[in-house]
Amino acid sequence: MHALFRPDAFAGQRVLVTGGSRGIGRAIALAFARLGAEVAFCYRSDQGAAEALLREAAAEGLRVQGYQADVADPAAVQRLVAEVQGALGPIDVLVNNAGFFPSATVLEMTAAEWDAVLRTNLYAVFYCSQAVLPGMIAAGGGAIINIASVAGQRGSARHAHYAAAKGGVLAFTRSLAREAIAYNIRVNAVSPGRIATELLINEENAQEYARWMADTPARRLGTVDEVADAVLFLASPASAYIVGETIAVNGGLLMD
Ligand code: NDP
């Protein structure tokens, strides 16, 4: 895993991963820490998962810190970034990963559900990016990587709120990239297809699994490490001339 990188590829880098206690964010946090970075992650409510990650990281001798913070709340984001920068110093890499994926048709959806999905999946990307930018500008550069979704590229029945948010993340990525490159800050996105995490593999989605396998050209779900690898690439000097781009990690879903 991560064989493309030297073991100290991210030594001296400070990385903040939102929603890092489980799933894709957890893999991203561990991947950066295993390559020498100092990593802070936040989570919303599952303290047990956060503590499990901290135990695993400590057992490997990795430098990982966990913070409870709801990224849908702009005041909580301000506190989070201030705490992380107080503990680690300016953040070099921000990975906007926190997200959730409820199901409802547009006919069923309440305004409150729409609002909640947009807040965590889209507004938080703005809150967190804005909060880290002054530190990155003062430090002379940085990288912001936003986790979007194939739903934001092609839409998704029963997930219009989520797809709208993720489509917004892609447009925000390209827009902020145009502004931030003037400060040597590269902003890019990774757009996963179907990745095996609790977000997807749960009771609500159980009837969808067979269809997902059938219409994914790779005929399998992706792994969290396959998404993490794309994030590492976008945070590394190997992608120094890649700005405002989206890397799809989706087993070929958008080929046709
Ligand atoms: P998981 O449900 O496995 O993990 C979600 C993580 O985000 C948890 O750590 C959770 O913390 C945290 N989180 C959720 N909401 C908030 C919030 N408001 N504030 C702070 N933390 C929050 O999700 P995945 O790992 O599958 O998804 C990660 C990202 O990848 C998301 O943006 C998702 O939309 C995207 N994605 C995932 C795909 C998939 O197939 N899995 C496909 C395409 C995109 P806690 O447990 O404490 O709530």
GROMACS .gro file of N, CA, C and O in nm, residues 101-170:
model
  280
  101PHE      N    1  -2.513   1.041   0.392
  101PHE     CA    2  -2.577   0.997   0.268
  101PHE      C    3  -2.716   0.939   0.295
  101PHE      O    4  -2.737   0.820   0.282
  102PRO      N    5  -2.812   1.021   0.335
  102PRO     CA    6  -2.946   0.967   0.359
  102PRO      C    7  -3.023   0.951   0.228
  102PRO      O    8  -2.990   1.014   0.128
  103SER      N    9  -3.126   0.866   0.232
  103SER     CA   10  -3.205   0.839   0.112
  103SER      C   11  -3.345   0.896   0.126
  103SER      O   12  -3.410   0.877   0.228
  104ALA      N   13  -3.391   0.965   0.023
  104ALA     CA   14  -3.530   1.011   0.015
  104ALA      C   15  -3.553   1.063  -0.126
  104ALA      O   16  -3.462   1.122  -0.186
  105THR      N   17  -3.672   1.038  -0.179
  105THR     CA   18  -3.704   1.100  -0.308
  105THR      C   19  -3.728   1.250  -0.284
  105THR      O   20  -3.751   1.293  -0.171
  106VAL      N   21  -3.726   1.325  -0.393
  106VAL     CA   22  -3.752   1.469  -0.380
  106VAL      C   23  -3.895   1.490  -0.325
  106VAL      O   24  -3.919   1.582  -0.246
  107LEU      N   25  -3.988   1.401  -0.362
  107LEU     CA   26  -4.125   1.415  -0.311
  107LEU      C   27  -4.132   1.395  -0.160
  107LEU      O   28  -4.209   1.461  -0.091
  108GLU      N   29  -4.050   1.303  -0.109
  108GLU     CA   30  -4.055   1.271   0.036
  108GLU      C   31  -3.975   1.368   0.122
  108GLU      O   32  -4.002   1.387   0.240
  109MET      N   33  -3.873   1.426   0.064
  109MET     CA   34  -3.770   1.500   0.139
  109MET      C   35  -3.830   1.622   0.211
  109MET      O   36  -3.906   1.697   0.151
  110THR      N   37  -3.792   1.642   0.337
  110THR     CA   38  -3.837   1.764   0.406
  110THR      C   39  -3.732   1.873   0.387
  110THR      O   40  -3.615   1.845   0.357
  111ALA      N   41  -3.775   1.996   0.408
  111ALA     CA   42  -3.680   2.108   0.395
  111ALA      C   43  -3.569   2.094   0.499
  111ALA      O   44  -3.453   2.129   0.473
  112ALA      N   45  -3.602   2.040   0.616
  112ALA     CA   46  -3.500   2.023   0.721
  112ALA      C   47  -3.395   1.921   0.679
  112ALA      O   48  -3.275   1.938   0.704
  113GLU      N   49  -3.441   1.811   0.614
  113GLU     CA   50  -3.344   1.710   0.565
  113GLU      C   51  -3.254   1.771   0.457
  113GLU      O   52  -3.133   1.751   0.458
  114TRP      N   53  -3.315   1.843   0.364
  114TRP     CA   54  -3.238   1.909   0.258
  114TRP      C   55  -3.129   1.997   0.321
  114TRP      O   56  -3.012   1.991   0.285
  115ASP      N   57  -3.171   2.076   0.418
  115ASP     CA   58  -3.081   2.169   0.484
  115ASP      C   59  -2.965   2.097   0.553
  115ASP      O   60  -2.849   2.135   0.539
  116ALA      N   61  -2.998   1.990   0.626
  116ALA     CA   62  -2.894   1.917   0.701
  116ALA      C   63  -2.792   1.855   0.606
  116ALA      O   64  -2.671   1.858   0.633
  117VAL      N   65  -2.840   1.800   0.495
  117VAL     CA   66  -2.748   1.735   0.400
  117VAL      C   67  -2.657   1.839   0.335
  117VAL      O   68  -2.536   1.819   0.322
  118LEU      N   69  -2.716   1.953   0.298
  118LEU     CA   70  -2.634   2.060   0.237
  118LEU      C   71  -2.532   2.114   0.337
  118LEU      O   72  -2.418   2.144   0.301
  119ARG      N   73  -2.573   2.125   0.463
  119ARG     CA   74  -2.482   2.182   0.563
  119ARG      C   75  -2.357   2.097   0.581
  119ARG      O   76  -2.246   2.148   0.581
  120THR      N   77  -2.374   1.967   0.599
  120THR     CA   78  -2.256   1.882   0.623
  120THR      C   79  -2.179   1.856   0.494
  120THR      O   80  -2.056   1.856   0.494
  121ASN      N   81  -2.250   1.832   0.385
  121ASN     CA   82  -2.180   1.788   0.263
  121ASN      C   83  -2.127   1.902   0.177
  121ASN      O   84  -2.038   1.880   0.095
  122LEU      N   85  -2.182   2.023   0.195
  122LEU     CA   86  -2.135   2.135   0.111
  122LEU      C   87  -2.090   2.255   0.194
  122LEU      O   88  -1.976   2.300   0.179
  123TYR      N   89  -2.175   2.304   0.282
  123TYR     CA   90  -2.138   2.426   0.355
  123TYR      C   91  -2.010   2.405   0.434
  123TYR      O   92  -1.926   2.495   0.444
  124ALA      N   93  -1.995   2.286   0.491
  124ALA     CA   94  -1.876   2.257   0.573
  124ALA      C   95  -1.747   2.270   0.493
  124ALA      O   96  -1.643   2.307   0.548
  125VAL      N   97  -1.756   2.240   0.364
  125VAL     CA   98  -1.636   2.249   0.280
  125VAL      C   99  -1.593   2.396   0.270
  125VAL      O  100  -1.473   2.428   0.276
  126PHE      N  101  -1.691   2.484   0.259
  126PHE     CA  102  -1.661   2.628   0.261
  126PHE      C  103  -1.610   2.670   0.399
  126PHE      O  104  -1.506   2.737   0.409
  127TYR      N  105  -1.680   2.630   0.507
  127TYR     CA  106  -1.638   2.672   0.642
  127TYR      C  107  -1.492   2.631   0.670
  127TYR      O  108  -1.412   2.711   0.719
  128CYS      N  109  -1.462   2.505   0.641
  128CYS     CA  110  -1.328   2.453   0.675
  128CYS      C  111  -1.221   2.515   0.586
  128CYS      O  112  -1.113   2.550   0.633
  129SER      N  113  -1.252   2.528   0.457
  129SER     CA  114  -1.153   2.586   0.366
  129SER      C  115  -1.123   2.730   0.406
  129SER      O  116  -1.006   2.771   0.415
  130GLN      N  117  -1.229   2.808   0.432
  130GLN     CA  118  -1.207   2.948   0.469
  130GLN      C  119  -1.126   2.959   0.598
  130GLN      O  120  -1.040   3.045   0.611
  131ALA      N  121  -1.152   2.867   0.691
  131ALA     CA  122  -1.083   2.873   0.821
  131ALA      C  123  -0.934   2.843   0.810
  131ALA      O  124  -0.854   2.898   0.887
  132VAL      N  125  -0.893   2.754   0.719
  132VAL     CA  126  -0.751   2.720   0.710
  132VAL      C  127  -0.673   2.812   0.616
  132VAL      O  128  -0.550   2.817   0.622
  133LEU      N  129  -0.744   2.884   0.529
  133LEU     CA  130  -0.673   2.962   0.425
  133LEU      C  131  -0.574   3.065   0.483
  133LEU      O  132  -0.459   3.073   0.434
  134PRO      N  133  -0.612   3.145   0.585
  134PRO     CA  134  -0.514   3.245   0.633
  134PRO      C  135  -0.382   3.181   0.678
  134PRO      O  136  -0.275   3.234   0.648
  135GLY      N  137  -0.390   3.068   0.747
  135GLY     CA  138  -0.267   3.000   0.791
  135GLY      C  139  -0.185   2.950   0.674
  135GLY      O  140  -0.063   2.960   0.672
  136MET      N  141  -0.254   2.895   0.573
  136MET     CA  142  -0.181   2.845   0.455
  136MET      C  143  -0.116   2.961   0.380
  136MET      O  144  -0.002   2.950   0.334
  137ILE      N  145  -0.189   3.072   0.368
  137ILE     CA  146  -0.134   3.188   0.297
  137ILE      C  147  -0.010   3.238   0.371
  137ILE      O  148   0.095   3.263   0.310
  138ALA      N  149  -0.021   3.248   0.504
  138ALA     CA  150   0.094   3.296   0.583
  138ALA      C  151   0.213   3.202   0.571
  138ALA      O  152   0.329   3.245   0.571
  139ALA      N  153   0.184   3.072   0.558
  139ALA     CA  154   0.292   2.972   0.550
  139ALA      C  155   0.350   2.963   0.409
  139ALA      O  156   0.449   2.893   0.386
  140GLY      N  157   0.283   3.024   0.311
  140GLY     CA  158   0.338   3.024   0.175
  140GLY      C  159   0.283   2.915   0.084
  140GLY      O  160   0.333   2.896  -0.026
  141GLY      N  161   0.181   2.843   0.130
  141GLY     CA  162   0.120   2.743   0.042
  141GLY      C  163   0.050   2.633   0.118
  141GLY      O  164   0.049   2.632   0.241
  142GLY      N  165  -0.009   2.542   0.041
  142GLY     CA  166  -0.080   2.430   0.102
  142GLY      C  167  -0.161   2.355  -0.001
  142GLY      O  168  -0.151   2.383  -0.122
  143ALA      N  169  -0.238   2.260   0.048
  143ALA     CA  170  -0.324   2.182  -0.042
  143ALA      C  171  -0.458   2.157   0.026
  143ALA      O  172  -0.463   2.129   0.146
  144ILE      N  173  -0.564   2.172  -0.052
  144ILE     CA  174  -0.699   2.139  -0.004
  144ILE      C  175  -0.755   2.034  -0.098
  144ILE      O  176  -0.753   2.052  -0.221
  145ILE      N  177  -0.801   1.924  -0.040
  145ILE     CA  178  -0.857   1.815  -0.122
  145ILE      C  179  -0.998   1.788  -0.073
  145ILE      O  180  -1.020   1.759   0.046
  146ASN      N  181  -1.094   1.803  -0.162
  146ASN     CA  182  -1.234   1.785  -0.128
  146ASN      C  183  -1.283   1.650  -0.177
  146ASN      O  184  -1.259   1.613  -0.292
  147ILE      N  185  -1.352   1.578  -0.088
  147ILE     CA  186  -1.408   1.448  -0.129
  147ILE      C  187  -1.549   1.471  -0.181
  147ILE      O  188  -1.640   1.508  -0.105
  148ALA      N  189  -1.566   1.453  -0.310
  148ALA     CA  190  -1.696   1.473  -0.374
  148ALA      C  191  -1.765   1.337  -0.385
  148ALA      O  192  -1.759   1.255  -0.292
  149SER      N  193  -1.830   1.310  -0.497
  149SER     CA  194  -1.897   1.181  -0.518
  149SER      C  195  -1.941   1.171  -0.664
  149SER      O  196  -1.974   1.273  -0.726
  150VAL      N  197  -1.945   1.048  -0.713
  150VAL     CA  198  -2.000   1.027  -0.847
  150VAL      C  199  -2.143   1.083  -0.855
  150VAL      O  200  -2.187   1.129  -0.961
  151ALA      N  201  -2.214   1.085  -0.742
  151ALA     CA  202  -2.351   1.140  -0.741
  151ALA      C  203  -2.351   1.287  -0.781
  151ALA      O  204  -2.446   1.335  -0.841
  152GLY      N  205  -2.245   1.357  -0.747
  152GLY     CA  206  -2.235   1.499  -0.783
  152GLY      C  207  -2.204   1.520  -0.929
  152GLY      O  208  -2.218   1.631  -0.982
  153GLN      N  209  -2.159   1.415  -0.997
  153GLN     CA  210  -2.127   1.426  -1.139
  153GLN      C  211  -2.245   1.381  -1.226
  153GLN      O  212  -2.272   1.442  -1.328
  154ARG      N  213  -2.315   1.274  -1.186
  154ARG     CA  214  -2.421   1.225  -1.275
  154ARG      C  215  -2.559   1.225  -1.211
  154ARG      O  216  -2.656   1.184  -1.274
  155GLY      N  217  -2.572   1.271  -1.084
  155GLY     CA  218  -2.700   1.267  -1.015
  155GLY      C  219  -2.725   1.130  -0.955
  155GLY      O  220  -2.655   1.033  -0.987
  156SER      N  221  -2.824   1.123  -0.865
  156SER     CA  222  -2.854   0.995  -0.800
  156SER      C  223  -2.997   0.998  -0.750
  156SER      O  224  -3.032   1.081  -0.666
  157ALA      N  225  -3.081   0.907  -0.805
  157ALA     CA  226  -3.221   0.900  -0.759
  157ALA      C  227  -3.223   0.865  -0.611
  157ALA      O  228  -3.143   0.784  -0.564
  158ARG      N  229  -3.312   0.926  -0.535
  158ARG     CA  230  -3.327   0.912  -0.390
  158ARG      C  231  -3.219   0.987  -0.312
  158ARG      O  232  -3.212   0.976  -0.191
  159HIS      N  233  -3.134   1.059  -0.383
  159HIS     CA  234  -3.028   1.134  -0.312
  159HIS      C  235  -3.007   1.271  -0.374
  159HIS      O  236  -2.893   1.316  -0.390
  160ALA      N  237  -3.113   1.339  -0.412
  160ALA     CA  238  -3.098   1.467  -0.484
  160ALA      C  239  -3.028   1.571  -0.397
  160ALA      O  240  -2.949   1.652  -0.448
  161HIS      N  241  -3.056   1.569  -0.266
  161HIS     CA  242  -2.990   1.665  -0.177
  161HIS      C  243  -2.839   1.641  -0.173
  161HIS      O  244  -2.759   1.732  -0.186
  162TYR      N  245  -2.805   1.512  -0.158
  162TYR     CA  246  -2.663   1.473  -0.152
  162TYR      C  247  -2.592   1.505  -0.285
  162TYR      O  248  -2.482   1.561  -0.287
  163ALA      N  249  -2.658   1.470  -0.396
  163ALA     CA  250  -2.598   1.494  -0.528
  163ALA      C  251  -2.581   1.645  -0.552
  163ALA      O  252  -2.478   1.689  -0.605
  164ALA      N  253  -2.680   1.724  -0.510
  164ALA     CA  254  -2.670   1.869  -0.527
  164ALA      C  255  -2.553   1.923  -0.445
  164ALA      O  256  -2.476   2.009  -0.491
  165ALA      N  257  -2.538   1.871  -0.323
  165ALA     CA  258  -2.427   1.916  -0.238
  165ALA      C  259  -2.292   1.880  -0.302
  165ALA      O  260  -2.200   1.962  -0.308
  166LYS      N  261  -2.282   1.756  -0.351
  166LYS     CA  262  -2.153   1.711  -0.406
  166LYS      C  263  -2.122   1.780  -0.540
  166LYS      O  264  -2.006   1.808  -0.570
  167GLY      N  265  -2.226   1.807  -0.617
  167GLY     CA  266  -2.205   1.888  -0.738
  167GLY      C  267  -2.154   2.026  -0.701
  167GLY      O  268  -2.065   2.082  -0.766
  168GLY      N  269  -2.208   2.079  -0.592
  168GLY     CA  270  -2.160   2.208  -0.541
  168GLY      C  271  -2.015   2.201  -0.495
  168GLY      O  272  -1.937   2.295  -0.517
  169VAL      N  273  -1.978   2.089  -0.435
  169VAL     CA  274  -1.839   2.072  -0.392
  169VAL      C  275  -1.745   2.080  -0.513
  169VAL      O  276  -1.638   2.142  -0.507
  170LEU      N  277  -1.787   2.018  -0.623
  170LEU     CA  278  -1.701   2.019  -0.743
  170LEU      C  279  -1.687   2.161  -0.799
  170LEU      O  280  -1.578   2.204  -0.836
   0.00000   0.00000   0.00000
